[in-house]
Coordinates of N, CA, C and O in Angstrom, one line a residue:
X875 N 7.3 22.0 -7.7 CA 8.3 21.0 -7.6 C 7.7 19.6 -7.4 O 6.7 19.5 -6.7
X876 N 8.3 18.6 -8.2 CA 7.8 17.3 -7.6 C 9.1 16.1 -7.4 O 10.3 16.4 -7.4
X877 N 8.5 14.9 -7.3 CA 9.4 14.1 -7.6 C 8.8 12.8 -8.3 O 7.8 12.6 -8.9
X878 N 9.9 12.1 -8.1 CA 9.8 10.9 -9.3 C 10.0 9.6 -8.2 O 10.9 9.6 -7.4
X879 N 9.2 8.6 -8.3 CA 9.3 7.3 -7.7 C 9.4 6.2 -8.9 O 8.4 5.7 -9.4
X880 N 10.6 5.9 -9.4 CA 10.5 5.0 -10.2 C 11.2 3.8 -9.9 O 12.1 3.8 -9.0
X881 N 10.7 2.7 -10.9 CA 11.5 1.5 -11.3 C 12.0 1.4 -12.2 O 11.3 1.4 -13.3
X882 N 13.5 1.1 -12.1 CA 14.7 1.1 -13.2 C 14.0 2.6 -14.4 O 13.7 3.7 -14.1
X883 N 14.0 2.2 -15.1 CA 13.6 3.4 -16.3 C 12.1 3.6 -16.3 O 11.7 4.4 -17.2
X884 N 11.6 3.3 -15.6 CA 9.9 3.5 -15.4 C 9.3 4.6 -14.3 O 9.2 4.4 -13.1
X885 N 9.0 5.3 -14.7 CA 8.3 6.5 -14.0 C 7.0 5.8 -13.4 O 6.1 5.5 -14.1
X886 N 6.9 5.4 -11.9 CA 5.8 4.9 -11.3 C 5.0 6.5 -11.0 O 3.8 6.4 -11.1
X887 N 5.5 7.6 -10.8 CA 4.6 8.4 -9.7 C 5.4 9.2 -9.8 O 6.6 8.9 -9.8
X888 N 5.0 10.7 -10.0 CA 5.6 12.0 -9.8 C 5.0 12.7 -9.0 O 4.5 13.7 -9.5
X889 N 4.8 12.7 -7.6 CA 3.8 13.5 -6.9 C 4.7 14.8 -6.5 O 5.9 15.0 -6.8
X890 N 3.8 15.8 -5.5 CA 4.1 17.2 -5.4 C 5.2 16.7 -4.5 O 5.4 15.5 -4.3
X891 N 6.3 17.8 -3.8 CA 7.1 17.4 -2.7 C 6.0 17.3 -1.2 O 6.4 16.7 -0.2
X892 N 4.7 18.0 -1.3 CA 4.5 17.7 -0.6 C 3.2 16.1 0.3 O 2.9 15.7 1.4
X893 N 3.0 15.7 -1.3 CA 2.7 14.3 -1.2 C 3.5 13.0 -0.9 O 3.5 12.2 0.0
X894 N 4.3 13.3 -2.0 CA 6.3 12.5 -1.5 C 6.4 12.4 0.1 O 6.6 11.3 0.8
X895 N 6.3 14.0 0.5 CA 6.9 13.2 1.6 C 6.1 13.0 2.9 O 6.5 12.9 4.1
X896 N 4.9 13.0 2.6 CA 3.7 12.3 3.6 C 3.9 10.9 3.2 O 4.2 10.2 4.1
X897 N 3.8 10.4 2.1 CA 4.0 9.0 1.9 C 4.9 8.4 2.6 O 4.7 7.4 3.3
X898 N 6.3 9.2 2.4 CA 7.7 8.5 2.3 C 7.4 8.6 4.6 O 8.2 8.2 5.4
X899 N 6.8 8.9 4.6 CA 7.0 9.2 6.3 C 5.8 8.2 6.7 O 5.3 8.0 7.8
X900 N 5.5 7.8 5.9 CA 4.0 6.5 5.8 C 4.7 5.4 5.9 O 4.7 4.6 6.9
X901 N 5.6 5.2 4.7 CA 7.0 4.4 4.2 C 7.2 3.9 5.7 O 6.6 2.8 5.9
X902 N 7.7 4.2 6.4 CA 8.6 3.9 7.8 C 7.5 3.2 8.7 O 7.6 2.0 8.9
X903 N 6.6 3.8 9.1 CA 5.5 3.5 9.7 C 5.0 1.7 9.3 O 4.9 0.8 10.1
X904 N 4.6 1.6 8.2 CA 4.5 0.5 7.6 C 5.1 -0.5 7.8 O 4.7 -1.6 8.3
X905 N 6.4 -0.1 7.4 CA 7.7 -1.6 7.6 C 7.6 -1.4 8.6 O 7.7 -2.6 9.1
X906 N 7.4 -0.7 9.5 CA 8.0 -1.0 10.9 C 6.2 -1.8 11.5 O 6.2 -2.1 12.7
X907 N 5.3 -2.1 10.9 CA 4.2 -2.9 11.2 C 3.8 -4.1 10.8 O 3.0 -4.9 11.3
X908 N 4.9 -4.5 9.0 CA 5.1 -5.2 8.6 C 6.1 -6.3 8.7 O 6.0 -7.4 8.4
X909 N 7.1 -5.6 9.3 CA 9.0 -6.1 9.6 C 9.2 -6.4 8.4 O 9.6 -7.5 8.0
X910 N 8.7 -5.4 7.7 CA 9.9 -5.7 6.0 C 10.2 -4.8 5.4 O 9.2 -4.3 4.8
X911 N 11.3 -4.3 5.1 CA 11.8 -3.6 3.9 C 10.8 -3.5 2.7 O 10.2 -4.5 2.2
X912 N 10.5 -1.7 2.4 CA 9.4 -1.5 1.4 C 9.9 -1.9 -0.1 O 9.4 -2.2 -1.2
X913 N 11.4 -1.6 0.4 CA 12.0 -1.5 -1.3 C 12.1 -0.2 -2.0 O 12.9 0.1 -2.9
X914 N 11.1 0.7 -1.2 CA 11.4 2.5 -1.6 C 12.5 2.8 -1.1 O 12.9 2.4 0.0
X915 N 13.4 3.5 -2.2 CA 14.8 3.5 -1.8 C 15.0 5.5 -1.1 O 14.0 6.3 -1.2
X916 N 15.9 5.8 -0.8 CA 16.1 7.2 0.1 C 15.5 7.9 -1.0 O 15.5 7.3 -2.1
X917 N 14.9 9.5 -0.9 CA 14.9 10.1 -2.0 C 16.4 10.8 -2.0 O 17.2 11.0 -1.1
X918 N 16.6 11.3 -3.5 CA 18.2 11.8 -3.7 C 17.7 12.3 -4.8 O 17.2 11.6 -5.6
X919 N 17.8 13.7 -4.9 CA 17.9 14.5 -5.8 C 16.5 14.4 -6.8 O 16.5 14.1 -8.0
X920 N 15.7 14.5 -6.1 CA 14.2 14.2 -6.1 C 14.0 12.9 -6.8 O 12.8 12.8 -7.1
X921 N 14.7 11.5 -7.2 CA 14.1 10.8 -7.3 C 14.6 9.8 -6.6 O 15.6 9.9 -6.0
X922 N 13.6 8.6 -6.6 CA 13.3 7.4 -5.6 C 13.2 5.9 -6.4 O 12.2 5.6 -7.1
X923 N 14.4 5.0 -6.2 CA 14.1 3.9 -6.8 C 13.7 2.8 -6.2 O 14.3 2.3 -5.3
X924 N 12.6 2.4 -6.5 CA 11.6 1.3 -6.1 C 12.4 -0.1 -6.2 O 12.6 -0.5 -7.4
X925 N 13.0 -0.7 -5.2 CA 13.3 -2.7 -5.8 C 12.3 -3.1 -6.2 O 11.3 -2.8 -5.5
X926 N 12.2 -3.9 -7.1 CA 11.1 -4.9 -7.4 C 10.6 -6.0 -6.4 O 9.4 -6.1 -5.9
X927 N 11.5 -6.5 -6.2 CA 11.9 -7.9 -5.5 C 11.2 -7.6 -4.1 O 10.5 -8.3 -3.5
X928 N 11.6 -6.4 -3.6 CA 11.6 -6.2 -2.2 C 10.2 -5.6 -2.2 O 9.5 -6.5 -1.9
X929 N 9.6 -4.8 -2.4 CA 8.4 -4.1 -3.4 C 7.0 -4.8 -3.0 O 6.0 -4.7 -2.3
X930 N 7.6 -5.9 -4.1 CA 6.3 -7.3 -4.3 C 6.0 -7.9 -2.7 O 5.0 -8.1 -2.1
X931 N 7.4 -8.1 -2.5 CA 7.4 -8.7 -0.9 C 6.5 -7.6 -0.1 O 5.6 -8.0 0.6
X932 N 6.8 -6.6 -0.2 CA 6.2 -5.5 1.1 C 4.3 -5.7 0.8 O 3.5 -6.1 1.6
X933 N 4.2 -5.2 -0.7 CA 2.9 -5.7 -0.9 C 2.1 -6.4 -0.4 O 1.4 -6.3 0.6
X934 N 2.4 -7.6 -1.4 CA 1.9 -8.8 0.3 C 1.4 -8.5 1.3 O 0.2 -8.4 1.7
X935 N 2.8 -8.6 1.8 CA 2.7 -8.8 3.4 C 1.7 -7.6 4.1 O 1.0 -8.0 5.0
X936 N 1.6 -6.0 3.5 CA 0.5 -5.3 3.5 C -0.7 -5.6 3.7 O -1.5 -5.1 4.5
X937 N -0.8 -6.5 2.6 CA -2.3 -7.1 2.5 C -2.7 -7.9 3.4 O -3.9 -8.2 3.5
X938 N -1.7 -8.3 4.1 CA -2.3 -9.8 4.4 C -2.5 -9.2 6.3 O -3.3 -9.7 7.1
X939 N -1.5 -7.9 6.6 CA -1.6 -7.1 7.5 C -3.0 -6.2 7.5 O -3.7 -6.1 8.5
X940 N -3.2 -5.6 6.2 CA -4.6 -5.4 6.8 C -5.5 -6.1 6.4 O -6.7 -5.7 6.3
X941 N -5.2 -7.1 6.0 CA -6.9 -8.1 6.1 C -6.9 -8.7 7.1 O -7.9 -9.4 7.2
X942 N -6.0 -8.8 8.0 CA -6.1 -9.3 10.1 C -6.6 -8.7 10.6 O -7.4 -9.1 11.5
X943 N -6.4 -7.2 10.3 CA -6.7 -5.9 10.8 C -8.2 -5.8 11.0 O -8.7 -5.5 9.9
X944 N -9.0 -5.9 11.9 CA -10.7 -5.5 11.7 C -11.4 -4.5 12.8 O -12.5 -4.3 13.3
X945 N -9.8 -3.8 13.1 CA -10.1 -2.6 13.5 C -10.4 -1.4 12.9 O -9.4 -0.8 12.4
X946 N -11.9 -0.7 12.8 CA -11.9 -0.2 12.2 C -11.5 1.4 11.9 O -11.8 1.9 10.8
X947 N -10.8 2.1 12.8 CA -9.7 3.2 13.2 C -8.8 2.6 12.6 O -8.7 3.2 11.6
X948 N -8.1 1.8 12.7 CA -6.5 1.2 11.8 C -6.8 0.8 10.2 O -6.1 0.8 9.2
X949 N -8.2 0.6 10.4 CA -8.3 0.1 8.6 C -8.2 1.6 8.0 O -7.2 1.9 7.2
X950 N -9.4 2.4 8.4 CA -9.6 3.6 7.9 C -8.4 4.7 8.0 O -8.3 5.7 7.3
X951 N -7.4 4.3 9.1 CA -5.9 5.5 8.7 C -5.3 4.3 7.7 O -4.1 4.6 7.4
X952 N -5.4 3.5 7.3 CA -4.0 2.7 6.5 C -4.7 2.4 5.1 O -4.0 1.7 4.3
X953 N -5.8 2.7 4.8 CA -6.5 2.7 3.5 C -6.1 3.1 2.2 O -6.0 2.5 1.1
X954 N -5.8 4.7 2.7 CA -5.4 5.6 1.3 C -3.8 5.2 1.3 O -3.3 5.2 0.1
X955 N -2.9 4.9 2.5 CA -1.5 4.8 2.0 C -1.7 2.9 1.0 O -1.2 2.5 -0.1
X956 N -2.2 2.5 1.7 CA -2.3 0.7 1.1 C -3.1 1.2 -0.4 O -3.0 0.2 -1.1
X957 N -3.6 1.9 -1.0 CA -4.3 2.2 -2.3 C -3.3 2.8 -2.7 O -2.9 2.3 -3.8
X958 N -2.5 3.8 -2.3 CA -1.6 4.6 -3.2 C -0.1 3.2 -2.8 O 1.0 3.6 -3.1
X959 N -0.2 2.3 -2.5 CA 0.9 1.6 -2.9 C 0.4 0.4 -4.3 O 0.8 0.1 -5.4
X960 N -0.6 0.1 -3.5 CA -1.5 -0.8 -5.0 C -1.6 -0.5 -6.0 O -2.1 -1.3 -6.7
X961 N -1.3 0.9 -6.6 CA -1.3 2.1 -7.8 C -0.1 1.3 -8.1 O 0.0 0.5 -8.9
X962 N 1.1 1.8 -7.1 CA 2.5 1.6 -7.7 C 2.8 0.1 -8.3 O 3.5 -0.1 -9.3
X963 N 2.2 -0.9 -7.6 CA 1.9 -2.3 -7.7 C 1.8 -2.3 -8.9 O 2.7 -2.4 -9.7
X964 N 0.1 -2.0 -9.3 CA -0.4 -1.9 -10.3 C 0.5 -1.3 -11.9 O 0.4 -1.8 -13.0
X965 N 1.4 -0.3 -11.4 CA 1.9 0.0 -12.7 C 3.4 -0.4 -13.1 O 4.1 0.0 -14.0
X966 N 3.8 -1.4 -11.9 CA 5.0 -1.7 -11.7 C 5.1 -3.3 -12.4 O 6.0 -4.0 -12.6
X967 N 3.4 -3.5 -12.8 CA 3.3 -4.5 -13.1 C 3.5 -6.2 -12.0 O 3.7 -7.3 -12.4
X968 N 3.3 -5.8 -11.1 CA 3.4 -6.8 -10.6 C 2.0 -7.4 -9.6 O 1.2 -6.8 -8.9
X969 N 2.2 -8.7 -9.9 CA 0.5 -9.4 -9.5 C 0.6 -9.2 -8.4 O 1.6 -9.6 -7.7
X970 N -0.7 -8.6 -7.9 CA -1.2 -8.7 -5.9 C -1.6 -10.3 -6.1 O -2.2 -10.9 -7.0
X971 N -1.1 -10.5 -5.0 CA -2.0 -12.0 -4.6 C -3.2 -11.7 -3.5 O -3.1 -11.7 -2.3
X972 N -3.8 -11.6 -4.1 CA -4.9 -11.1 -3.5 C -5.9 -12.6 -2.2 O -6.4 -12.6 -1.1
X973 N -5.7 -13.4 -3.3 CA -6.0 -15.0 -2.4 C -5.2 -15.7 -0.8 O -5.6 -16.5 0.0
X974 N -4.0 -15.1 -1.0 CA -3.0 -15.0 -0.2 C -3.4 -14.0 1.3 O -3.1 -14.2 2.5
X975 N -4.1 -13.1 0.6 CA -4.1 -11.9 1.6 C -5.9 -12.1 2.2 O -6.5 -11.5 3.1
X976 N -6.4 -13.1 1.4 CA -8.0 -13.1 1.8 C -8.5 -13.3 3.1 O -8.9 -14.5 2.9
X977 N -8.9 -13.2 4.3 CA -9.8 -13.6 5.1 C -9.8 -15.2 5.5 O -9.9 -15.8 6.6
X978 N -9.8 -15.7 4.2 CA -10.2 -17.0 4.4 C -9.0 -17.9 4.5 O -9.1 -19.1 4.1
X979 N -7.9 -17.2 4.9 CA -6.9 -18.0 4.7 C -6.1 -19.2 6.2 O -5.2 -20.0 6.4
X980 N -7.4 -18.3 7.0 CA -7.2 -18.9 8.6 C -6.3 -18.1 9.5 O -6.1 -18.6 10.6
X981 N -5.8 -17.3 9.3 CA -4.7 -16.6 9.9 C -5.8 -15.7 11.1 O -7.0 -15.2 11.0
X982 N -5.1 -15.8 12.0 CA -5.4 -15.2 13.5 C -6.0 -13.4 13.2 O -5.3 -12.5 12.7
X983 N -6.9 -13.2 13.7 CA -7.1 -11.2 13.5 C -6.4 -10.9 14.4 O -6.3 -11.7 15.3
X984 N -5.9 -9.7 14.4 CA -5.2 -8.9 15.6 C -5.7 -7.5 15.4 O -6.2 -7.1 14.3
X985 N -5.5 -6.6 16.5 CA -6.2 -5.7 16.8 C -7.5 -5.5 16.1 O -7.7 -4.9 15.1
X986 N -8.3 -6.1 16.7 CA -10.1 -6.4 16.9 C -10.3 -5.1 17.4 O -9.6 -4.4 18.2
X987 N -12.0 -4.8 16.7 CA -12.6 -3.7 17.2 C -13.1 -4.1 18.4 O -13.0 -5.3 18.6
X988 N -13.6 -3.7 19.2 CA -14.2 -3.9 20.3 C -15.0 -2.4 20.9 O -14.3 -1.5 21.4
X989 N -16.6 -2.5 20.8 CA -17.6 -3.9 20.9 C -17.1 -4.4 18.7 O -16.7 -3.5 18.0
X990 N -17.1 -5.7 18.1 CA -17.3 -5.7 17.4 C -18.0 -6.0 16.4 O -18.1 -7.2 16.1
X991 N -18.5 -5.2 15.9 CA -19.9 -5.4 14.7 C -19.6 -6.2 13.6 O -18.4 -6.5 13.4
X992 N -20.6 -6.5 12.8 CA -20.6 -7.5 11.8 C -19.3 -7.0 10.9 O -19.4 -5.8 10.5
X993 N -18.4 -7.6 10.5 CA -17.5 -7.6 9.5 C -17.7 -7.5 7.7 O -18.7 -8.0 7.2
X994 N -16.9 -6.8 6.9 CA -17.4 -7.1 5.8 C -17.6 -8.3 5.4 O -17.3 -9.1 6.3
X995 N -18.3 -8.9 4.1 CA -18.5 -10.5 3.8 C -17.2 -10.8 3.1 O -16.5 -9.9 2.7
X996 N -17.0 -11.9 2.9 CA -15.9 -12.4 2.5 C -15.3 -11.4 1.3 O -16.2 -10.9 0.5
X997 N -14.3 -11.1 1.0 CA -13.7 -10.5 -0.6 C -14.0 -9.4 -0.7 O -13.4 -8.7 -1.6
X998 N -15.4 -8.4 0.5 CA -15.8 -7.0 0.4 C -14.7 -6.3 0.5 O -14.5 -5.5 -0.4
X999 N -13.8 -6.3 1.6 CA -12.5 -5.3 1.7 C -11.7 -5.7 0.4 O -11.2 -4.7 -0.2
X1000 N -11.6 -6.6 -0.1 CA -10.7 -6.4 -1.2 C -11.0 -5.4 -2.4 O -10.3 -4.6 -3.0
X1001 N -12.8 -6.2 -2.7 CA -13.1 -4.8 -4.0 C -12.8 -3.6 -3.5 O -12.2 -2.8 -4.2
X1002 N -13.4 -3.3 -1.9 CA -13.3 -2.0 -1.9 C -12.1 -1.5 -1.6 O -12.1 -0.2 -1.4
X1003 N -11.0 -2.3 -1.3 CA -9.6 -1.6 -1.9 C -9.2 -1.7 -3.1 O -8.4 -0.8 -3.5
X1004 N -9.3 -2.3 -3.8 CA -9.4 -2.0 -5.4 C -9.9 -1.2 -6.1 O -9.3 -0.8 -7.2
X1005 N -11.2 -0.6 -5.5 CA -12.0 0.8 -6.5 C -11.2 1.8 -5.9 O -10.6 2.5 -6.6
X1006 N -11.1 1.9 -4.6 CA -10.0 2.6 -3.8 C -8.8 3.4 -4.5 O -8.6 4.6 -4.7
X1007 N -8.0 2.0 -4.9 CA -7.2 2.4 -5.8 C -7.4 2.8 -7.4 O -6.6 3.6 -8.0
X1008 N -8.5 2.3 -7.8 CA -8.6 2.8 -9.0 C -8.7 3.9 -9.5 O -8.4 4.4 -10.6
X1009 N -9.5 4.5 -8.1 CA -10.1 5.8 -8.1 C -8.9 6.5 -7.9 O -8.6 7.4 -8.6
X1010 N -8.1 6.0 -7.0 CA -6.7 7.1 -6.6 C -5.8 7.0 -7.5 O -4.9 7.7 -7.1
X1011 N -5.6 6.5 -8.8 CA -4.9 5.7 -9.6 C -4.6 7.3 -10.9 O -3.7 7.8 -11.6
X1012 N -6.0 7.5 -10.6 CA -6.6 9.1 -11.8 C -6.0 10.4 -11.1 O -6.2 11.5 -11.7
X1013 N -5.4 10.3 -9.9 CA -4.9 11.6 -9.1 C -3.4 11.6 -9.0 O -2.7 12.4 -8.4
X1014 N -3.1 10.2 -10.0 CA -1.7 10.0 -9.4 C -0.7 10.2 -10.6 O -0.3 9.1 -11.1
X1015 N -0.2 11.5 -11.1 CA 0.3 11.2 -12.0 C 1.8 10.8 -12.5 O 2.8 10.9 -11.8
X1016 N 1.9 10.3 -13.9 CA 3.7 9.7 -13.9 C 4.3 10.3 -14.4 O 5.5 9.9 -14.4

């Protein structure tokens, strides 16, 4: 059995029911760290319609949530769900703002490691959520 997470006529993701619904229970966790609607809509009769609009928004704000983040327990549980949404990003067609979400944007860190060691260099967490996703991109089929 699987299901279908799409947009309008677009098959983003058909995962097993039991990937679906580790995500979709990821889904909740998120917005509720974010304060924003993902735009993943209920599943119904195994499929799930993605808003755009709302979607692009959750994205974002994701990013910009874990590039504050330089805790390194919080990065490493929220890694693979933020790559398997950057997949959906990715084929939903819509641009990450990745400059928005950078380090260098002055925005305050919250939940700091402590003791805390040297940080990646500027833009490192981004490639390496990018290969992240690309790599997970080949496990994800539509």
């Amino acid at each position: 059995m699987s299901q279908y997470y799409d947009m309008g006529d677009q098959t983003l993701w058909n995962p097993s029911n039991g990937a679906s619904r580790l995500f979709l229970s990821q889904v909740s966790v998120y917005q509720a760290e974010v304060g924003l609607p993902s735009g993943i809509g209920p599943m119904k009769a195994d499929e799930c319609q993605i808003d755009p609009t709302l979607f692009t928004a959750f994205v974002h704000a994701l990013l910009a949530w874990h590039c504050r983040t330089s805790h390194a327990v919080m990065a490493a549980l929220s890694e693979g769900f933020i790559a398997t949404v950057l997949v959906l990003a990715e084929r939903a067609a819509i641009e990450v703002n990745w400059q928005a979400a950078d380090r260098a944007d002055g925005r305050e860190l919250t939940d700091v490691q402590v003791p805390m060691g040297p940080g990646p260099s500027e833009g490192a967490w981004a490639a390496a959520l990018r290969q992240k996703s690309r790599e997970l991109g080949c496990f994800m089929p539509t």
